[in-house]
Amino acid sequence: QVQLVESGGGSAQAGGTLRLSCEVPIYSFTTYCMGWFRQTPGKGREGIAYLDSQGATNYADSVKGRFTITLDNRKKFLYLQMNSLKSEDTAMYYCAADLGTRPYYCGGDWVADYWGRGTQVTVSS
């Protein structure tokens, strides 16, 4: 059973920063797709940042230029650095992964095999 565990959520002021972490059991997998998603009550889940085993990253327009997804393979952590936070970034954030495989496109409509339980981010203006 693969378990992803997020941490680092909390409260921040608009314009501030937060960094989310997700412990990922990468082991010896050389093929993967990983991402960060967020969801607010009454809204669907939004994919915001993706990273694949070829090193490609892509971002939703809503976070492009403000958020950065990175992978510390040695420490087996997926990070989401969030800068210039806005009140509309308030949401539950989830990390997700496919390990040992990757979709045709790591992003967009990709539905991951494994999900974390989420960490809350609240941004006040």
C-alpha atoms as one frame of an Amber mdcrd trajectory, in Angstrom:
protein
   0.000   0.000   0.000   1.526   3.294  -1.113   0.956   6.173   1.255   1.651
   9.788   0.487   1.822  12.168   3.433   1.538  15.915   3.023   2.758  18.520
   5.504   3.513  22.208   5.637   0.049  23.654   5.303  -1.166  26.424   7.540
  -2.063  30.078   7.504  -0.333  32.913   5.711  -0.963  36.523   4.799  -1.572
  37.528   1.221   1.781  38.086  -0.431   3.440  35.596   1.874   4.973  32.201
   1.278   4.440  28.591   2.309   6.156  25.371   1.342   4.260  22.110   1.204
   6.003  18.765   1.463   4.862  15.318   0.456   6.684  12.190   1.495   6.695
   9.858  -1.505   7.934   6.232  -1.393   9.891   6.550  -4.630  12.216   3.606
  -3.843  13.882   2.587  -7.111  11.150   3.782  -9.444  12.648   5.535 -12.442
   9.328   6.288 -14.098   6.772   8.471 -12.374   4.389  11.372 -12.611   3.696
  13.491  -9.558   1.556  16.476  -8.918  -0.153  18.856  -6.544  -3.894  19.423
  -6.596  -6.198  21.617  -4.577  -9.873  21.719  -3.780 -12.239  24.149  -2.105
 -15.745  23.390  -0.838 -18.226  23.416  -3.660 -15.561  23.344  -6.350 -13.945
  20.548  -8.242 -10.391  19.445  -7.772  -7.837  21.559  -9.619  -4.485  20.253
 -10.753  -1.936  23.011 -10.285   1.584  21.597 -10.677   3.092  18.493 -12.225
   6.522  16.899 -12.497   7.509  13.760 -14.386  10.489  11.433 -14.424  11.904
  13.159 -17.495  12.151  16.365 -15.510   9.312  18.148 -17.240   7.119  20.420
 -15.165   3.949  22.271 -15.960   1.612  24.526 -14.059  -1.931  25.760 -14.107
  -2.271  29.357 -15.232  -3.622  30.244 -11.788  -0.255  29.523 -10.138   2.248
  29.919 -12.954   5.127  32.165 -11.938   4.221  31.931  -8.236   4.414  28.220
  -7.371   7.279  25.802  -8.006   7.196  22.000  -7.855  10.401  20.152  -7.090
  11.477  16.671  -6.098  14.199  15.827  -3.629  14.848  12.306  -4.788  17.409
  11.632  -2.127  15.042  12.571   0.634  12.025  11.219  -1.175  10.037  14.418
  -0.803   7.921  16.306  -3.315   7.712  20.015  -2.584   5.448  22.866  -3.600
   6.960  26.277  -2.977   4.166  28.831  -2.908   5.105  32.501  -3.207   3.026
  35.650  -3.587   0.058  33.922  -2.019  -3.433  35.179  -2.733  -6.656  34.678
  -0.818  -7.923  32.558  -3.704  -5.130  30.066  -2.997  -7.032  29.030   0.124
  -7.830  25.345  -0.329  -7.060  21.805   0.739  -3.911  20.734  -1.060  -3.179
  17.152  -2.089  -0.158  15.465  -3.559  -0.594  12.598  -5.991   1.613  10.187
  -7.877   1.908   7.382 -10.359   4.987   5.293  -9.525   6.557   2.864 -11.929
   4.419   4.203 -14.705   3.396   7.534 -16.106   0.466   8.752 -18.166   0.816
   9.849 -21.763   0.660  13.405 -20.465   1.673  14.181 -16.896  -0.802  16.970
 -16.315  -4.192  18.066 -17.498  -6.716  15.247 -17.137  -4.300  12.845 -15.454
  -5.886  10.879 -12.600  -3.264   9.567 -10.224  -3.082   6.113  -8.707  -1.994
   7.358  -5.284  -3.163  10.320  -3.208  -2.356  11.916   0.084  -4.976  12.966
   2.599  -4.374  16.648   2.110  -3.132  19.658   4.030  -5.095  22.875   4.507
  -3.764  26.209   3.294  -5.515  29.399   4.376  -4.477  32.786   3.015  -5.885
  35.909   4.585  -5.944  39.285   2.880
